[in-house]
Amino acid sequence: MVNLKQLAKLPFKAFGSKSSKTFKPEVFDSHVMTTYGRFPLALTHGAGCRVWDDQDNEYLDFVAGIATCTLGHAHPVMVEAVTQQIQTLHHVSNLYYIPEQGALAQWLTEHSCTDRVFFCNSGAEANEAAIKLARKYGHTELGIEEPVIITAHASFHGRTLATVTATGQPKYQKNFAPLVPGFHYVTYNDIEALEGAIASLNANGPQVAAILLEALQGEGGVNPGNIQYFKRVRELCDQHKILLILDEVQVGVGRTGKLWGYENLDIEPDVITVAKGLGGGIPIGAMLCKSSCDVFQPGDHASTYGGNPFVCGVALAVCQTLESEHLMANASARGQQLRQGLLKLVDTYPHLFEQVRGWGLINGLVLKAEAPLKSLDIVKAATAQGLLLVPAGPNVIRFVPPLIVNPSEVNEALEKLTTAIKNIT
Ligand SMILES: *Cc1c(COP(=O)(O)O)cnc(C)c1O
């Protein structure tokens, strides 16, 4: 058995070759579908919290594959776990027991309020699984013929047809009608809106099977959940036997300074969906649930790749390193350091910035609606200074670095951002 603790102490090494300077964006664009608005940047290798482009420019990576590279790039633990697992066994069917899957499920349930896990490959698929679970629960446990799932405006749950329907943002749904029936939207953090929706939907007998919410709305603008709101949501769910599903795809697995986003809200959900940070960058998603709502039986749901030995072996190494290296404590401390620095920017540029919000290492610097700049302008200016950032909507600049980020890297990011803002104002 490899010693993860020893591995975690090794220095980072960039394995990628030096830039070849042969990358051609025109060739890329003529072969790859243009579903993304891309920055004119071709990243070729990385180590720790840094990545390099094909021109050998260095960047401090405060995007981390959008809150995904928990251990940064080329982390010795991941290099070892990937190498070891590919040499041992990388894929077999779920027709057989997969020991690595069992070990990861045990780790996840022992470290959360849940009892059972279903593995898939992405956040959208984790939410699809939760949506199917909620519908079956509605049918078999509540006797609802057409179960409704309540979600929030400004939410983000994925791009498949059901999850883009669950996503309460019309811009993602435009041109994809007809959407999936059975969803109803309410304003996030507004308890009266939710009470009203349940009362009207359930007026002639139960209709609502589940409420699906993010613990903190990531894509929708780094907007944290309110404790009083979520406590009342939990009460309403208990009262009406409604499942509370928390989409923790972006905030789960240590990012908020706690292992789970719900720990910031003083409640326990019935179902949790995770992906992004769980595998540190290898594709894995999971739906975790309490045994009381595990209504799935053989044949109800499946995924060919879901929970294969490769992804589960690597994800378990990521999770164990999170714990052994105290990365949640680091996320709390570095997050506080970052927010303090960002608050100084709010003080310095009151005409530009409104506030800083977030938990642990998911933070947003919020622009004033009337500011002459949009988040993308600042992100582009930061990129030019060698700092990668990502917008969360037009008015929020999002900071989601690897959880291994150190104090000097946080200071460096703040310095680069300050220079970037000076340059464009
Ligand atoms: C990214 C994200 C998803 C979708 O995950 P994919 O892996 O891209 O399918 C779902 N929910 C939230 C909260 C996310 O941040």
Short mmCIF file of C-alpha atoms and ligand atoms in Angstrom, two decimals:
data_model
loop_
_atom_site.label_atom_id
_atom_site.label_comp_id
_atom_site.label_asym_id
_atom_site.label_seq_id
_atom_site.Cartn_x
_atom_site.Cartn_y
_atom_site.Cartn_z
CA MET A 1 0.00 0.00 0.00
CA VAL A 2 1.39 3.41 -0.94
CA ASN A 3 1.87 5.96 1.80
CA LEU A 4 -0.31 8.91 0.81
CA LYS A 5 1.06 11.08 3.60
CA GLN A 6 4.63 10.67 2.36
CA LEU A 7 3.57 11.23 -1.24
CA ALA A 8 1.71 14.40 -0.32
CA LYS A 9 4.99 15.89 0.96
CA LEU A 10 6.84 15.42 -2.32
CA PRO A 11 7.51 18.51 -4.44
CA PHE A 12 5.33 19.07 -7.48
CA LYS A 13 6.84 18.22 -10.80
CA ALA A 14 5.46 19.38 -14.13
CA PHE A 15 5.44 16.28 -16.28
CA GLY A 16 4.38 18.04 -19.47
CA SER A 17 7.00 18.70 -22.08
CA LYS A 18 8.16 22.23 -22.72
CA SER A 19 5.93 24.12 -25.08
CA SER A 20 6.00 22.91 -28.65
CA LYS A 21 4.68 26.24 -29.97
CA THR A 22 2.83 24.28 -32.63
CA PHE A 23 -0.71 24.70 -31.33
CA LYS A 24 -3.01 26.24 -33.93
CA PRO A 25 -6.33 27.67 -32.69
CA GLU A 26 -7.69 27.88 -36.27
CA VAL A 27 -7.21 24.13 -36.73
CA PHE A 28 -8.84 23.45 -33.36
CA ASP A 29 -11.81 25.65 -34.21
CA SER A 30 -12.37 24.00 -37.56
CA HIS A 31 -12.70 20.56 -35.91
CA VAL A 32 -14.21 21.14 -32.46
CA MET A 33 -17.80 22.32 -32.04
CA THR A 34 -18.03 25.87 -30.77
CA THR A 35 -20.11 25.16 -27.67
CA TYR A 36 -17.73 27.22 -25.51
CA GLY A 37 -16.63 30.83 -25.58
CA ARG A 38 -12.90 30.22 -25.16
CA PHE A 39 -10.09 32.44 -23.93
CA PRO A 40 -7.27 32.62 -26.50
CA LEU A 41 -5.06 30.43 -24.36
CA ALA A 42 -3.82 26.86 -24.91
CA LEU A 43 -2.78 25.30 -21.62
CA THR A 44 -0.20 22.56 -21.95
CA HIS A 45 1.03 21.57 -18.50
CA GLY A 46 0.67 22.27 -14.81
CA ALA A 47 2.11 21.70 -11.35
CA GLY A 48 0.47 22.55 -8.04
CA CYS A 49 -1.52 25.79 -8.40
CA ARG A 50 0.26 26.79 -11.61
CA VAL A 51 -0.31 26.06 -15.30
CA TRP A 52 1.63 27.02 -18.43
CA ASP A 53 0.45 27.81 -21.94
CA ASP A 54 2.01 26.79 -25.24
CA GLN A 55 4.08 30.00 -25.27
CA ASP A 56 5.50 29.06 -21.84
CA ASN A 57 3.64 31.83 -20.04
CA GLU A 58 2.96 30.93 -16.40
CA TYR A 59 -0.43 31.37 -14.72
CA LEU A 60 -1.61 31.09 -11.15
CA ASP A 61 -4.69 28.88 -11.49
CA PHE A 62 -7.60 30.20 -9.40
CA VAL A 63 -10.08 28.36 -11.63
CA ALA A 64 -8.83 24.81 -11.03
CA GLY A 65 -10.97 23.41 -13.84
CA ILE A 66 -13.90 25.25 -12.21
CA ALA A 67 -13.61 24.06 -8.61
CA THR A 68 -12.49 20.62 -9.73
CA CYS A 69 -8.71 20.19 -9.29
CA THR A 70 -8.88 19.73 -5.51
CA LEU A 71 -5.19 18.80 -5.27
CA GLY A 72 -4.04 21.10 -8.06
CA HIS A 73 -2.06 19.78 -11.02
CA ALA A 74 0.30 16.79 -11.14
CA HIS A 75 -0.08 16.21 -7.40
CA PRO A 76 2.21 13.29 -6.38
CA VAL A 77 -0.74 11.47 -4.78
CA MET A 78 -2.77 11.66 -7.98
CA VAL A 79 0.18 10.69 -10.16
CA GLU A 80 0.72 7.62 -7.98
CA ALA A 81 -2.98 6.73 -7.69
CA VAL A 82 -3.57 7.03 -11.45
CA THR A 83 -0.45 5.03 -12.27
CA GLN A 84 -1.19 2.32 -9.77
CA GLN A 85 -4.83 1.93 -10.72
CA ILE A 86 -4.20 1.75 -14.48
CA GLN A 87 -1.60 -0.96 -13.86
CA THR A 88 -3.96 -2.96 -11.66
CA LEU A 89 -7.46 -2.79 -13.15
CA HIS A 90 -9.10 0.23 -14.73
CA HIS A 91 -12.54 -0.86 -15.93
CA VAL A 92 -14.94 -3.73 -15.45
CA SER A 93 -18.71 -3.76 -15.58
CA ASN A 94 -21.00 -3.04 -12.65
CA LEU A 95 -22.21 -6.61 -13.29
CA TYR A 96 -19.42 -7.47 -10.81
CA TYR A 97 -18.41 -6.20 -7.39
CA ILE A 98 -15.79 -3.45 -7.65
CA PRO A 99 -13.78 -3.22 -4.40
CA GLU A 100 -12.54 0.35 -5.04
CA GLN A 101 -16.16 1.47 -5.52
CA GLY A 102 -17.14 -0.10 -2.21
CA ALA A 103 -14.21 1.55 -0.44
CA LEU A 104 -15.05 5.00 -1.82
CA ALA A 105 -18.76 4.58 -0.99
CA GLN A 106 -17.78 3.57 2.55
CA TRP A 107 -15.56 6.63 2.91
CA LEU A 108 -18.30 8.95 1.61
CA THR A 109 -21.07 7.55 3.79
CA GLU A 110 -18.90 7.35 6.91
CA HIS A 111 -17.98 11.01 6.38
CA SER A 112 -21.53 12.29 5.70
CA CYS A 113 -25.13 12.03 6.86
CA THR A 114 -25.91 9.53 4.08
CA ASP A 115 -25.91 5.72 3.84
CA ARG A 116 -25.79 4.71 0.17
CA VAL A 117 -24.07 5.87 -3.02
CA PHE A 118 -24.74 5.60 -6.75
CA PHE A 119 -21.75 6.41 -8.99
CA CYS A 120 -21.81 8.13 -12.37
CA ASN A 121 -19.50 10.38 -14.38
CA SER A 122 -20.51 14.02 -13.94
CA GLY A 123 -22.54 16.53 -12.00
CA ALA A 124 -25.43 16.49 -14.46
CA GLU A 125 -25.61 12.71 -14.22
CA ALA A 126 -25.56 12.84 -10.43
CA ASN A 127 -28.52 15.22 -10.59
CA GLU A 128 -30.27 13.02 -13.17
CA ALA A 129 -29.95 10.13 -10.72
CA ALA A 130 -31.38 12.28 -7.92
CA ILE A 131 -34.27 13.42 -10.14
CA LYS A 132 -35.11 9.81 -11.00
CA LEU A 133 -34.83 8.79 -7.35
CA ALA A 134 -37.15 11.65 -6.33
CA ARG A 135 -39.72 10.75 -8.98
CA LYS A 136 -39.75 7.09 -7.99
CA TYR A 137 -39.98 8.10 -4.32
CA GLY A 138 -42.96 10.31 -5.26
CA HIS A 139 -44.67 7.45 -7.03
CA THR A 140 -43.99 4.59 -4.60
CA GLU A 141 -43.81 6.36 -1.22
CA LEU A 142 -46.20 9.30 -1.65
CA GLY A 143 -48.59 7.89 -4.29
CA ILE A 144 -48.07 10.91 -6.57
CA GLU A 145 -48.85 10.29 -10.25
CA GLU A 146 -46.96 13.29 -11.61
CA PRO A 147 -44.35 14.29 -9.02
CA VAL A 148 -43.07 17.86 -9.01
CA ILE A 149 -39.53 18.90 -8.06
CA ILE A 150 -39.09 22.45 -6.80
CA THR A 151 -35.83 24.20 -7.74
CA ALA A 152 -34.55 27.76 -7.44
CA HIS A 153 -34.20 30.67 -9.83
CA ALA A 154 -30.53 31.41 -10.65
CA SER A 155 -29.62 27.80 -9.90
CA PHE A 156 -27.38 25.59 -11.98
CA HIS A 157 -27.81 21.81 -12.16
CA GLY A 158 -26.30 20.77 -15.51
CA ARG A 159 -26.84 20.65 -19.27
CA THR A 160 -28.75 17.41 -19.91
CA LEU A 161 -32.40 17.91 -20.75
CA ALA A 162 -33.72 17.20 -17.26
CA THR A 163 -30.97 19.09 -15.43
CA VAL A 164 -31.16 22.10 -17.75
CA THR A 165 -34.88 22.13 -16.98
CA ALA A 166 -34.08 21.97 -13.26
CA THR A 167 -31.68 24.89 -13.80
CA GLY A 168 -33.66 28.05 -13.06
CA GLN A 169 -31.96 30.22 -15.71
CA PRO A 170 -33.79 30.81 -19.01
CA LYS A 171 -30.52 31.58 -20.85
CA TYR A 172 -29.52 27.91 -20.60
CA GLN A 173 -32.96 26.69 -21.76
CA LYS A 174 -33.43 28.95 -24.77
CA ASN A 175 -34.11 26.99 -27.99
CA PHE A 176 -34.31 23.61 -26.21
CA ALA A 177 -38.06 23.44 -25.68
CA PRO A 178 -40.01 21.34 -25.05
CA LEU A 179 -38.37 21.02 -21.65
CA VAL A 180 -39.00 18.18 -19.20
CA PRO A 181 -42.29 18.51 -17.26
CA GLY A 182 -42.47 18.36 -13.48
CA PHE A 183 -40.33 21.30 -12.34
CA HIS A 184 -41.37 24.43 -10.47
CA TYR A 185 -39.12 27.39 -9.62
CA VAL A 186 -38.94 29.61 -6.54
CA THR A 187 -36.67 32.44 -5.43
CA TYR A 188 -33.60 31.18 -3.53
CA ASN A 189 -33.36 32.02 0.19
CA ASP A 190 -37.00 33.23 0.21
CA ILE A 191 -38.97 31.06 2.61
CA GLU A 192 -42.34 32.67 1.91
CA ALA A 193 -41.99 31.90 -1.79
CA LEU A 194 -41.29 28.26 -0.99
CA GLU A 195 -44.14 27.94 1.53
CA GLY A 196 -46.50 29.47 -1.02
CA ALA A 197 -45.35 27.13 -3.78
CA ILE A 198 -45.78 24.00 -1.64
CA ALA A 199 -49.21 25.16 -0.44
CA SER A 200 -50.49 25.76 -3.96
CA LEU A 201 -48.89 22.68 -5.56
CA ASN A 202 -50.15 20.43 -2.75
CA ALA A 203 -53.58 22.09 -2.48
CA ASN A 204 -55.46 19.07 -3.88
CA GLY A 205 -53.23 16.39 -2.40
CA PRO A 206 -49.48 15.79 -2.52
CA GLN A 207 -47.68 16.79 -5.74
CA VAL A 208 -44.23 17.86 -4.50
CA ALA A 209 -41.75 14.97 -4.26
CA ALA A 210 -38.54 16.89 -3.76
CA ILE A 211 -36.84 20.25 -3.35
CA LEU A 212 -33.52 20.52 -5.16
CA LEU A 213 -31.24 23.36 -4.06
CA GLU A 214 -27.57 24.27 -4.03
CA ALA A 215 -26.07 24.85 -0.56
CA LEU A 216 -24.42 27.86 -2.19
CA GLN A 217 -25.38 28.90 -5.70
CA GLY A 218 -22.10 28.69 -7.61
CA GLU A 219 -22.74 29.40 -11.29
CA GLY A 220 -25.61 31.73 -10.35
CA GLY A 221 -23.23 34.18 -8.64
CA VAL A 222 -21.52 32.61 -5.57
CA ASN A 223 -24.58 33.17 -3.42
CA PRO A 224 -24.46 31.30 -0.07
CA GLY A 225 -27.55 29.66 1.38
CA ASN A 226 -29.10 31.28 4.43
CA ILE A 227 -29.11 29.15 7.62
CA GLN A 228 -32.58 30.23 8.80
CA TYR A 229 -33.97 29.55 5.33
CA PHE A 230 -32.50 26.07 5.09
CA LYS A 231 -33.65 25.15 8.62
CA ARG A 232 -37.19 26.04 7.63
CA VAL A 233 -36.80 24.18 4.30
CA ARG A 234 -35.83 21.09 6.31
CA GLU A 235 -38.93 21.49 8.52
CA LEU A 236 -41.21 21.84 5.51
CA CYS A 237 -39.68 18.75 3.93
CA ASP A 238 -40.21 16.73 7.12
CA GLN A 239 -43.76 17.99 7.45
CA HIS A 240 -44.73 17.08 3.87
CA LYS A 241 -42.45 14.02 3.44
CA ILE A 242 -40.64 15.92 0.68
CA LEU A 243 -37.06 14.88 -0.16
CA LEU A 244 -34.43 17.56 0.36
CA ILE A 245 -31.79 17.16 -2.35
CA LEU A 246 -28.68 19.33 -2.11
CA ASP A 247 -26.67 19.81 -5.28
CA GLU A 248 -23.13 19.94 -3.90
CA VAL A 249 -21.44 19.40 -7.25
CA GLN A 250 -19.48 22.65 -6.88
CA VAL A 251 -19.21 23.07 -3.09
CA GLY A 252 -18.93 19.47 -1.86
CA VAL A 253 -15.75 17.61 -0.89
CA GLY A 254 -14.01 20.24 1.20
CA ARG A 255 -14.28 23.41 -0.87
CA THR A 256 -16.26 25.41 1.71
CA GLY A 257 -13.81 24.62 4.50
CA LYS A 258 -16.14 21.84 5.64
CA LEU A 259 -16.41 18.51 3.87
CA TRP A 260 -20.00 19.25 2.80
CA GLY A 261 -21.79 22.45 2.00
CA TYR A 262 -24.73 21.45 4.21
CA GLU A 263 -22.47 21.62 7.28
CA ASN A 264 -22.53 25.39 6.81
CA LEU A 265 -26.33 25.36 7.03
CA ASP A 266 -26.99 23.39 10.21
CA ILE A 267 -29.21 20.82 8.48
CA GLU A 268 -28.98 17.34 6.98
CA PRO A 269 -30.25 16.72 3.45
CA ASP A 270 -31.80 13.40 2.33
CA VAL A 271 -29.81 13.32 -0.91
CA ILE A 272 -26.51 14.92 -1.93
CA THR A 273 -25.12 15.12 -5.46
CA VAL A 274 -21.37 15.54 -6.00
CA ALA A 275 -18.89 15.55 -8.88
CA LYS A 276 -16.32 18.30 -9.64
CA GLY A 277 -13.95 18.17 -6.65
CA LEU A 278 -14.55 14.50 -5.83
CA GLY A 279 -12.07 13.11 -8.34
CA GLY A 280 -9.68 16.06 -8.35
CA GLY A 281 -10.11 16.24 -12.14
CA ILE A 282 -10.82 12.68 -13.21
CA PRO A 283 -14.45 12.29 -14.34
CA ILE A 284 -16.61 11.01 -11.50
CA GLY A 285 -20.00 11.93 -10.09
CA ALA A 286 -22.07 10.46 -7.29
CA MET A 287 -25.47 10.62 -5.70
CA LEU A 288 -25.46 9.97 -1.95
CA CYS A 289 -28.70 9.30 -0.08
CA LYS A 290 -30.10 8.22 3.25
CA SER A 291 -31.29 4.61 3.33
CA SER A 292 -34.78 5.90 4.20
CA CYS A 293 -35.19 7.22 0.65
CA ASP A 294 -33.19 4.61 -1.26
CA VAL A 295 -36.05 3.33 -3.43
CA PHE A 296 -33.84 2.11 -6.30
CA GLN A 297 -33.94 -1.57 -7.22
CA PRO A 298 -31.88 -3.57 -9.75
CA GLY A 299 -32.59 -2.22 -13.24
CA ASP A 300 -33.80 1.22 -12.10
CA HIS A 301 -30.64 3.10 -12.99
CA ALA A 302 -27.20 2.38 -14.43
CA SER A 303 -24.03 3.78 -15.98
CA THR A 304 -21.39 1.87 -17.94
CA TYR A 305 -18.43 3.85 -16.62
CA GLY A 306 -20.03 4.79 -13.30
CA GLY A 307 -17.81 3.89 -10.36
CA ASN A 308 -15.18 1.97 -12.28
CA PRO A 309 -11.98 0.88 -10.48
CA PHE A 310 -9.94 3.69 -12.07
CA VAL A 311 -12.04 6.68 -11.01
CA CYS A 312 -12.91 5.24 -7.61
CA GLY A 313 -9.30 4.34 -6.78
CA VAL A 314 -8.15 7.86 -7.65
CA ALA A 315 -11.09 9.62 -5.96
CA LEU A 316 -10.47 7.68 -2.75
CA ALA A 317 -6.83 8.83 -2.76
CA VAL A 318 -8.05 12.43 -3.26
CA CYS A 319 -10.52 12.13 -0.35
CA GLN A 320 -7.96 10.54 1.98
CA THR A 321 -5.44 13.27 1.15
CA LEU A 322 -8.05 15.95 1.84
CA GLU A 323 -8.30 14.50 5.33
CA SER A 324 -4.65 13.63 6.04
CA GLU A 325 -3.35 16.98 4.76
CA HIS A 326 -6.01 18.99 6.64
CA LEU A 327 -7.09 20.66 3.42
CA MET A 328 -10.45 21.71 4.82
CA ALA A 329 -8.67 23.75 7.50
CA ASN A 330 -6.47 25.17 4.75
CA ALA A 331 -9.55 26.06 2.67
CA SER A 332 -10.99 27.96 5.68
CA ALA A 333 -7.79 29.86 6.46
CA ARG A 334 -6.86 30.68 2.85
CA GLY A 335 -10.46 31.66 2.13
CA GLN A 336 -10.39 34.12 5.01
CA GLN A 337 -7.07 35.53 3.81
CA LEU A 338 -8.46 35.91 0.28
CA ARG A 339 -11.70 37.57 1.43
CA GLN A 340 -9.74 40.06 3.56
CA GLY A 341 -7.67 41.02 0.53
CA LEU A 342 -10.73 41.28 -1.70
CA LEU A 343 -12.51 43.46 0.87
CA LYS A 344 -9.60 45.93 0.60
CA LEU A 345 -10.30 46.11 -3.13
CA VAL A 346 -13.96 46.84 -2.38
CA ASP A 347 -12.77 49.70 -0.12
CA THR A 348 -10.37 51.02 -2.74
CA TYR A 349 -12.83 50.83 -5.63
CA PRO A 350 -16.26 51.54 -4.11
CA HIS A 351 -17.64 52.66 -7.49
CA LEU A 352 -16.79 49.22 -8.94
CA PHE A 353 -17.41 46.64 -6.23
CA GLU A 354 -20.36 45.95 -4.00
CA GLN A 355 -19.25 43.09 -1.77
CA VAL A 356 -17.31 39.86 -1.29
CA ARG A 357 -19.17 36.65 -0.48
CA GLY A 358 -18.45 32.98 -0.15
CA TRP A 359 -17.34 30.15 2.12
CA GLY A 360 -13.87 28.62 2.37
CA LEU A 361 -12.32 28.57 -1.10
CA ILE A 362 -15.39 29.44 -3.15
CA ASN A 363 -15.63 33.21 -3.20
CA GLY A 364 -17.14 35.90 -5.36
CA LEU A 365 -16.12 39.53 -5.82
CA VAL A 366 -19.40 41.24 -6.72
CA LEU A 367 -19.48 44.16 -9.14
CA LYS A 368 -22.05 46.91 -8.74
CA ALA A 369 -24.81 46.66 -11.34
CA GLU A 370 -23.96 50.18 -12.54
CA ALA A 371 -20.18 49.57 -12.63
CA PRO A 372 -18.59 50.42 -15.99
CA LEU A 373 -17.00 46.96 -16.13
CA LYS A 374 -18.34 43.41 -16.32
CA SER A 375 -16.79 40.36 -14.66
CA LEU A 376 -15.37 39.17 -17.97
CA ASP A 377 -13.41 42.44 -18.40
CA ILE A 378 -11.69 41.88 -15.06
CA VAL A 379 -11.10 38.20 -15.74
CA LYS A 380 -9.40 39.09 -19.06
CA ALA A 381 -7.25 41.75 -17.38
CA ALA A 382 -6.24 39.26 -14.66
CA THR A 383 -5.33 36.65 -17.28
CA ALA A 384 -2.99 39.19 -18.86
CA GLN A 385 -1.29 39.47 -15.44
CA GLY A 386 -0.90 35.69 -15.17
CA LEU A 387 -3.90 34.95 -12.95
CA LEU A 388 -6.70 32.66 -14.12
CA LEU A 389 -10.19 33.52 -12.80
CA VAL A 390 -13.71 32.66 -13.97
CA PRO A 391 -16.89 34.76 -13.98
CA ALA A 392 -20.04 33.55 -12.21
CA GLY A 393 -22.50 35.57 -14.26
CA PRO A 394 -21.89 39.10 -15.61
CA ASN A 395 -21.38 40.75 -12.20
CA VAL A 396 -19.41 38.24 -10.14
CA ILE A 397 -15.73 37.25 -10.37
CA ARG A 398 -15.30 33.76 -8.94
CA PHE A 399 -12.24 32.46 -7.03
CA VAL A 400 -12.01 28.66 -6.76
CA PRO A 401 -8.31 27.72 -6.47
CA PRO A 402 -7.06 24.21 -5.60
CA LEU A 403 -7.51 23.44 -1.88
CA ILE A 404 -3.72 23.09 -1.54
CA VAL A 405 -3.19 26.81 -2.26
CA ASN A 406 -0.68 28.39 0.17
CA PRO A 407 -0.56 31.87 1.79
CA SER A 408 2.01 33.30 -0.62
CA GLU A 409 0.01 32.12 -3.63
CA VAL A 410 -3.09 33.85 -2.25
CA ASN A 411 -1.06 37.06 -1.80
CA GLU A 412 0.33 36.73 -5.30
CA ALA A 413 -3.20 36.34 -6.70
CA LEU A 414 -4.33 39.47 -4.84
CA GLU A 415 -1.34 41.43 -6.15
CA LYS A 416 -1.95 40.32 -9.74
CA LEU A 417 -5.64 41.16 -9.47
CA THR A 418 -4.86 44.60 -8.01
CA THR A 419 -2.48 45.34 -10.91
CA ALA A 420 -5.09 44.10 -13.39
CA ILE A 421 -7.76 46.41 -11.95
CA LYS A 422 -5.33 49.38 -11.92
CA ASN A 423 -4.60 48.71 -15.59
CA ILE A 424 -8.21 48.82 -16.73
CA THR A 425 -9.54 51.67 -14.56
C1 LIG B 1 -20.90 22.13 -12.62
C2 LIG B 1 -22.18 21.91 -11.94
C3 LIG B 1 -23.10 20.94 -12.38
C4 LIG B 1 -22.89 20.16 -13.66
O1 LIG B 1 -21.78 19.31 -13.57
P1 LIG B 1 -21.21 18.63 -14.91
O2 LIG B 1 -20.14 17.73 -14.39
O3 LIG B 1 -20.69 19.73 -15.77
O4 LIG B 1 -22.32 17.89 -15.54
C5 LIG B 1 -24.24 20.74 -11.65
N1 LIG B 1 -24.49 21.44 -10.52
C6 LIG B 1 -23.64 22.37 -10.07
C7 LIG B 1 -23.95 23.10 -8.80
C8 LIG B 1 -22.46 22.65 -10.75
O5 LIG B 1 -21.63 23.59 -10.31
#
